[in-house]
Tab-separated table of C-alpha atoms and ligand atoms in Angstrom:
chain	number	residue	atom	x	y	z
A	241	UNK	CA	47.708	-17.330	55.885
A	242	UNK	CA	49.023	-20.715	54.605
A	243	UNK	CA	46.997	-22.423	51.731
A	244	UNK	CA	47.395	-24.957	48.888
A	245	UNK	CA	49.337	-24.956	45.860
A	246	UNK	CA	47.017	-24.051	42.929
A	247	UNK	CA	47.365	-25.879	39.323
A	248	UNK	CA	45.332	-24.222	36.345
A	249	UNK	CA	44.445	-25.698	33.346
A	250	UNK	CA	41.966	-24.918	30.400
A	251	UNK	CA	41.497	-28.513	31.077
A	252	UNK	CA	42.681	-31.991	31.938
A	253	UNK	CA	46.165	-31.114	30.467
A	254	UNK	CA	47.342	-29.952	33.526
A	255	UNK	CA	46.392	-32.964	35.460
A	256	UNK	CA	49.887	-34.226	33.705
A	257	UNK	CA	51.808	-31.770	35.220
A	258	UNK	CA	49.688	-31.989	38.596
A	259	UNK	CA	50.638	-35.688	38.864
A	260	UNK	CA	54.079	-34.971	38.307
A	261	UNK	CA	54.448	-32.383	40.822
A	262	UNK	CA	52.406	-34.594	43.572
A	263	UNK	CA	54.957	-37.228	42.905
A	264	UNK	CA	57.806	-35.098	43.349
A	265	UNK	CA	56.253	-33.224	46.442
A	266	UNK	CA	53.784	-36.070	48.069
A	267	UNK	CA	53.615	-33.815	51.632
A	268	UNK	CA	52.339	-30.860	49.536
A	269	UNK	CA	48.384	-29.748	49.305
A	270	UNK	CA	46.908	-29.340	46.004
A	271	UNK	CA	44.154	-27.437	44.597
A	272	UNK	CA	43.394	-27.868	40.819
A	273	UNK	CA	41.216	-26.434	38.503
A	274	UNK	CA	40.175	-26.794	34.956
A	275	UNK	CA	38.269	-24.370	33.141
A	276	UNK	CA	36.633	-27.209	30.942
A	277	UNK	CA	33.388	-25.111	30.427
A	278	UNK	CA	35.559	-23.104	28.248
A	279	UNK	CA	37.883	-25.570	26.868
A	280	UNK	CA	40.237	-25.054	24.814
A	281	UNK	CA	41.845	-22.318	25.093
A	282	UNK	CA	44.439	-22.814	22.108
A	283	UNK	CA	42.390	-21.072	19.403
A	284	UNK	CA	41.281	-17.912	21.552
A	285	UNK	CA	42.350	-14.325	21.455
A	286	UNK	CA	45.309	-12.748	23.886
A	287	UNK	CA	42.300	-10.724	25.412
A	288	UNK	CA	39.932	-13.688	25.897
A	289	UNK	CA	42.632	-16.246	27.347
A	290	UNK	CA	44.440	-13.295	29.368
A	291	UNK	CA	40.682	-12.663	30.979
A	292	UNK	CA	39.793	-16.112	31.686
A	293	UNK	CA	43.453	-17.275	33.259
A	294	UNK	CA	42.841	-14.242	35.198
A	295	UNK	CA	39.676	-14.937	36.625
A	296	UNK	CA	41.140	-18.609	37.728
A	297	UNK	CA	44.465	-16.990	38.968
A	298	UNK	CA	41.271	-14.904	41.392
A	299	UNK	CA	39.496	-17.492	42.176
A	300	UNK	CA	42.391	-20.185	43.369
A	301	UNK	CA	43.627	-17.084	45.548
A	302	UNK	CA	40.169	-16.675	47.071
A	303	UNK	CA	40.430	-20.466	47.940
A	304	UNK	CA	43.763	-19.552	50.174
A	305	UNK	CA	46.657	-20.267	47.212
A	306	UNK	CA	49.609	-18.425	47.588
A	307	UNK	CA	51.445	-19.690	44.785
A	308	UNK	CA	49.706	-20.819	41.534
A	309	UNK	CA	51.199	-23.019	38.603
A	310	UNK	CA	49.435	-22.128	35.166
A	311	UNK	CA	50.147	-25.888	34.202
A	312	UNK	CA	48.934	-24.809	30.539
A	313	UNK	CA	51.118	-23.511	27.742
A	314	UNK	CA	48.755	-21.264	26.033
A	315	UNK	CA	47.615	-19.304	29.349
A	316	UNK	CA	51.584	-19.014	30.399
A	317	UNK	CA	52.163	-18.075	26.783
A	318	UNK	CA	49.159	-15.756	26.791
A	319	UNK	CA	48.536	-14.240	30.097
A	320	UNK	CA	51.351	-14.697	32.456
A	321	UNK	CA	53.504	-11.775	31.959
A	322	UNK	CA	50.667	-9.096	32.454
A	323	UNK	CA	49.129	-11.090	35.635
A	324	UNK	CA	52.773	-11.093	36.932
A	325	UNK	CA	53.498	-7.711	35.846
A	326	UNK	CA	49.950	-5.421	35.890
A	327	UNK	CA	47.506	-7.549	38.321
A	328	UNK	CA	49.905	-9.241	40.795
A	329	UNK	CA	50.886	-5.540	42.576
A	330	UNK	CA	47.595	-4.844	43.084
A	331	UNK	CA	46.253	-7.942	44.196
A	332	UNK	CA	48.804	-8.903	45.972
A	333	UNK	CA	51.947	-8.644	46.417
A	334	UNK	CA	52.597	-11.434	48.367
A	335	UNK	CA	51.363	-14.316	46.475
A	336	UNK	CA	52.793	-15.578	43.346
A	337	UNK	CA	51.978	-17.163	39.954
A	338	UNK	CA	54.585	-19.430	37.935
A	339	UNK	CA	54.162	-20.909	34.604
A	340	UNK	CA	55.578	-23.712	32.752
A	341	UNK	CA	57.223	-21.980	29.501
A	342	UNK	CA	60.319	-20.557	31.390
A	343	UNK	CA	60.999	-23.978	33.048
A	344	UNK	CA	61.093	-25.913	29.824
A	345	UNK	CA	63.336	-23.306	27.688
A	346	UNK	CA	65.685	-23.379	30.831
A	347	UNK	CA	66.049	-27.222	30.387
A	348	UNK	CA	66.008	-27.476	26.646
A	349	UNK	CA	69.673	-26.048	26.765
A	350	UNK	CA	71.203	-28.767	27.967
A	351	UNK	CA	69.190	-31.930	26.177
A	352	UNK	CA	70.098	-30.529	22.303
A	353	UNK	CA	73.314	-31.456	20.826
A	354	UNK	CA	72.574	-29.771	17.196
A	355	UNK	CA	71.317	-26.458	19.067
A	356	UNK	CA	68.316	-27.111	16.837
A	357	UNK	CA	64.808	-27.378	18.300
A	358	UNK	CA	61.167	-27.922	17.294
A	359	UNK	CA	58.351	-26.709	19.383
A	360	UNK	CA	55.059	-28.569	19.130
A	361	UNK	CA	52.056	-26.626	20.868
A	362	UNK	CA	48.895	-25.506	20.098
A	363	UNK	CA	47.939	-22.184	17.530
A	364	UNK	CA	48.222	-19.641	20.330
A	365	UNK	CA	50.935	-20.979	21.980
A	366	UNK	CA	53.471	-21.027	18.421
A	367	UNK	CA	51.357	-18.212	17.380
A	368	UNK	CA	52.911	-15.994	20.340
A	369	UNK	CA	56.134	-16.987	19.728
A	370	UNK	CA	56.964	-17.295	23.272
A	371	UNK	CA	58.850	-20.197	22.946
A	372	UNK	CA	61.842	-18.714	20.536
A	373	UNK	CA	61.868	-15.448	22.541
A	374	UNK	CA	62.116	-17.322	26.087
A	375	UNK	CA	64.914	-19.897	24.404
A	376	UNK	CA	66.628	-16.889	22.661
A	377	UNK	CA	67.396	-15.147	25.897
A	378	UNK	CA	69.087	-18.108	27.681
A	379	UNK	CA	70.886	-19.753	24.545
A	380	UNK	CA	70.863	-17.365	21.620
A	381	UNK	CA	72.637	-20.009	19.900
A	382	UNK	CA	69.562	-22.354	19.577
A	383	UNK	CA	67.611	-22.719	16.243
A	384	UNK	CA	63.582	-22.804	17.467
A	385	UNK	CA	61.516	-24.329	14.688
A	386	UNK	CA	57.585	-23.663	15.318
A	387	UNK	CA	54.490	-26.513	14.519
A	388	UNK	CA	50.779	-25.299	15.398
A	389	UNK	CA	48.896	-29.142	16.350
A	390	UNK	CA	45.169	-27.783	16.405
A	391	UNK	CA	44.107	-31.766	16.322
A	392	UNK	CA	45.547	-32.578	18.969
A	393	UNK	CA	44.048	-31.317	22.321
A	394	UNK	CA	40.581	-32.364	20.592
A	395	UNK	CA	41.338	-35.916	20.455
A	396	UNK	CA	43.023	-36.064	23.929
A	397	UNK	CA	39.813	-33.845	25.308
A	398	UNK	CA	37.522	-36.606	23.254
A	399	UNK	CA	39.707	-39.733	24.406
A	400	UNK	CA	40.136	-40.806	20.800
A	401	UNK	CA	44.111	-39.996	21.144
A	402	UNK	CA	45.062	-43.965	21.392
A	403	UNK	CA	42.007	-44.530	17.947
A	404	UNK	CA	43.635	-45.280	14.633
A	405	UNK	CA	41.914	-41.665	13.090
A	406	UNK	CA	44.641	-39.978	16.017
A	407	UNK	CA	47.935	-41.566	13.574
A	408	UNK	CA	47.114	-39.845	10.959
A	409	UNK	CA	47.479	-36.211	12.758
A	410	UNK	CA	50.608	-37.666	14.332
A	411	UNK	CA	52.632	-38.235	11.358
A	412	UNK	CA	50.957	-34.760	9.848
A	413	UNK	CA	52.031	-32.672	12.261
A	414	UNK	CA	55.575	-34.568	13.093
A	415	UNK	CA	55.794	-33.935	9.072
A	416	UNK	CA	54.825	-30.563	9.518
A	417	UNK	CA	57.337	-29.873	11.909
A	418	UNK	CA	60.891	-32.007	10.850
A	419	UNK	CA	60.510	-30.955	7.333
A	420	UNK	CA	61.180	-27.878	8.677
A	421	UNK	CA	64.882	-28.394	9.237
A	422	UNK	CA	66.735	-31.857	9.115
A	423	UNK	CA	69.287	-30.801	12.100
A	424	UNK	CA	66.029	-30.696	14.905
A	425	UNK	CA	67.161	-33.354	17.374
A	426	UNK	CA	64.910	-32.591	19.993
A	427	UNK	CA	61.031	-32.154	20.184
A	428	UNK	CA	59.276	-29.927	22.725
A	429	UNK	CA	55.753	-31.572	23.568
A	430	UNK	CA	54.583	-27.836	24.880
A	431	UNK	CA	51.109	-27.993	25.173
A	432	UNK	CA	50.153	-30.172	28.612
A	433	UNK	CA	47.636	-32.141	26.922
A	434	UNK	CA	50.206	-33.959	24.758
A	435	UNK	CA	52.028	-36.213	27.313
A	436	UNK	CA	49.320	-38.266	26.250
A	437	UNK	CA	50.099	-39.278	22.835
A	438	UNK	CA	53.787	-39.540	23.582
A	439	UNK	CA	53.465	-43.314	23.449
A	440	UNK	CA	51.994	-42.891	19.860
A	441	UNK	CA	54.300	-39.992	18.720
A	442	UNK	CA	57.189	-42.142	19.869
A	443	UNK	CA	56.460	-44.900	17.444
A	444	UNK	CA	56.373	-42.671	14.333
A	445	UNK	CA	59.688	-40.349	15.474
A	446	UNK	CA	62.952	-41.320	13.909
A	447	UNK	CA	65.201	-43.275	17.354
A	448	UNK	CA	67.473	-40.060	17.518
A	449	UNK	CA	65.355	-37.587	18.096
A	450	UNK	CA	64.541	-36.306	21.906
A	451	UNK	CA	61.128	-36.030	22.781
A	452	UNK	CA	60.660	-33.553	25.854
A	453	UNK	CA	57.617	-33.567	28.173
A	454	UNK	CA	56.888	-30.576	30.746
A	455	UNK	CA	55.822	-32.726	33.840
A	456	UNK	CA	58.865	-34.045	35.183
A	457	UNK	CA	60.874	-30.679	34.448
A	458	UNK	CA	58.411	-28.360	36.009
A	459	UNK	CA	57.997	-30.169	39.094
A	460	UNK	CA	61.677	-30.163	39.248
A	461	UNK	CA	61.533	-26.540	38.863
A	462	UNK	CA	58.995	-25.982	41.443
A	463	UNK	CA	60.771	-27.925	44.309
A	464	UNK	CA	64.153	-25.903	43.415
A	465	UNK	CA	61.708	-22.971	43.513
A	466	UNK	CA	60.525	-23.621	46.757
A	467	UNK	CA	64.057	-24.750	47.896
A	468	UNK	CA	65.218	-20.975	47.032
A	469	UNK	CA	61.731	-19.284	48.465
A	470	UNK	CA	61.524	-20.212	52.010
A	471	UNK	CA	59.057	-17.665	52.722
A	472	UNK	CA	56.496	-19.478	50.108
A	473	UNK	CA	57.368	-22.543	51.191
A	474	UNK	CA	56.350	-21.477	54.322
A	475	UNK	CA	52.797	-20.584	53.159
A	476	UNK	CA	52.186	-23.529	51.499
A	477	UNK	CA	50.379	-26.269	53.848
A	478	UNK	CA	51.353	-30.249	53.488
A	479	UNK	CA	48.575	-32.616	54.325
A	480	UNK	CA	49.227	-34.224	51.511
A	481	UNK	CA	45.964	-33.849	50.128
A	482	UNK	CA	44.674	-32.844	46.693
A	483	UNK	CA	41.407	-31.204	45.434
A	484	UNK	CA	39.911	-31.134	41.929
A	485	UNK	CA	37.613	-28.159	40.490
A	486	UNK	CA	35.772	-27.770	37.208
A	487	UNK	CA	33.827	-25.098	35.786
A	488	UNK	CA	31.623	-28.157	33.869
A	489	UNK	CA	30.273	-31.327	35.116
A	490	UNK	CA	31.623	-32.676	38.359
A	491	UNK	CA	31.108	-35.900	37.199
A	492	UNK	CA	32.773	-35.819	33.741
A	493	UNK	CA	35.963	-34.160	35.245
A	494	UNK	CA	36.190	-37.260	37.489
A	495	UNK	CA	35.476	-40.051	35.005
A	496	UNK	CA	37.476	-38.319	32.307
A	497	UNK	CA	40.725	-37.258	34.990
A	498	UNK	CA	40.918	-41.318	35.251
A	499	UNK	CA	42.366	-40.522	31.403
A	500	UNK	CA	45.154	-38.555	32.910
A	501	UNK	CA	45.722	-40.245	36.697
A	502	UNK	CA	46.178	-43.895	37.548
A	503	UNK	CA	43.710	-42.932	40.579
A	504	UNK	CA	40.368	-42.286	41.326
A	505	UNK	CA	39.317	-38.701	42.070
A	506	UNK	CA	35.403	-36.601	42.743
A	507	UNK	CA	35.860	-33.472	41.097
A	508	UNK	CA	33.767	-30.531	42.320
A	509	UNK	CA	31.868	-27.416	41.011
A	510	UNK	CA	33.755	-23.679	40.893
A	511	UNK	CA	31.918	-21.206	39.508
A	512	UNK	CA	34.342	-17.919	38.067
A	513	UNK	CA	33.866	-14.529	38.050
A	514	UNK	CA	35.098	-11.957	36.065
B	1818	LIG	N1	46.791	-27.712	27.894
B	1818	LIG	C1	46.866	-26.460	27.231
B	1818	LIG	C2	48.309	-26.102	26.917
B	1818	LIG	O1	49.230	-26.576	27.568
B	1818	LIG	C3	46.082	-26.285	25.960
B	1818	LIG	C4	44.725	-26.799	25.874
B	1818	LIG	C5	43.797	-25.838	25.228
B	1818	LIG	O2	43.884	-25.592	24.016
B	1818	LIG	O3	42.968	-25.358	25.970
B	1818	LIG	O4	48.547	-25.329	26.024
């Protein structure tokens, strides 16, 4: 059976990589979720994310996905690996589930000059480490430096990111993270949600230092991806049209997704089970 391509986020966050990929793939269908009732994720347990990405990773299938994107850092940093490795087999074979972790360490290799990097992301995400371990096995030669931003999915989720009170966790965490090392010349923004403050972290971050966002990579990864899978390409319809779920109000999703999207979308209800 052919279905959409699914996007999951805790949130909004991956409506930034969901716009991206719909630019890059217009013909495509698209079936998003956010699991805003139980937004954010960034502070919650391996057990407790891992459960919940799971239970959206069940529920896009049961609406005809084939191939999911976890368009959020701390569910691909969290949960991927055991749905790929332990739930996929059983569920099915067939279908697959992608994240957006592997993408951006594959492209980080060629943007640094100094081979030293900074990862920005929220507590679980630099809390798991993933990012250093993922970078490490394509270019051991890259120096990952680590910044937790707790602030900053909060003010995105509460539309206070472009407020004065959002500068001062800017600089904080920028400080907390290029004090670290004086070599970084590159800055992972590897939490979905942070795209954006990018205008606002740009002003504040010295002219020579990269700034790297996960939209435009990972929807270049997923057309080479389906470039190199015919047979999920093949499953995936293109009617070019896209489809918005939340597990909270319809009708916040929609006026708050207008944060995200230069469009106008009407969100609907998904209820998950465990
Ligand atoms: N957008 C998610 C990410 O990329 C994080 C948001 C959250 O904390 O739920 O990590």
């Amino acid at each position: 059976m052919q279905g959409a391509i699914g996007i999951f986020d805790s949130g909004y966050g991956g409506l930034t990589i969901f716009e991206q990929i719909r630019r890059k793939l217009p013909e495509y269908d698209f079936l998003y979720l956010g699991d805003n009732a139980r937004s954010p994720y960034g502070n919650r347990s391996y057990e407790v994310v891992y459960r919940f990405t799971l239970q959206a990773v069940r529920w896009l299938f049961s609406k005809g996905c084939n191939l999911v994107i976890i368009a959020c850092n701390t569910a691909s940093a969290k949960a991927l690996r055991t749905i790929q490795q332990n739930d996929l087999p059983s569920i099915d074979p067939e279908k697959r589930v992608l994240g957006v972790i592997r993408p951006t360490a594959e492209f980080i290799g060629n943007v640094t000059h100094s081979r030293h990097v900074g990862v920005l992301g929220t507590p679980g995400t630099i809390s798991s480490n993933s990012y250093p371990i993922e970078i490490n096995k394509l270019f051991p030669d890259i120096k990952v430096f680590n910044a937790a931003c707790p602030m900053w999915v909060p003010l995105v989720e509460n539309n206070e990111h472009n407020k004065p009170g959002a500068d001062y966790f800017i600089r904080k965490y920028l400080n907390d993270i290029l004090s670290q090392d004086n070599a970084i010349d590159t800055l992972i923004l590897a939490c979905t949600h942070y795209p954006l403050l990018e205008k606002n972290i740009r002003k504040v971050l010295p002219a020579n230092i990269n700034l790297v966002s996960q939209g435009q990579l990972v929807a270049d990864s997923l057309k080479d991806y389906l470039h190199r899978h015919p047979e999920m390409d093949s499953r995936c319809t293109k009617n070019s049209t896209s489809r918005f779920f939340t597990t909270e109000s319809e009708n916040k999703f929609s006026s708050m997704a207008s944060v995200f999207l230069d469009w106008t979308i009407k969100a609907e209800k998904a209820e998950l089970e465990g």
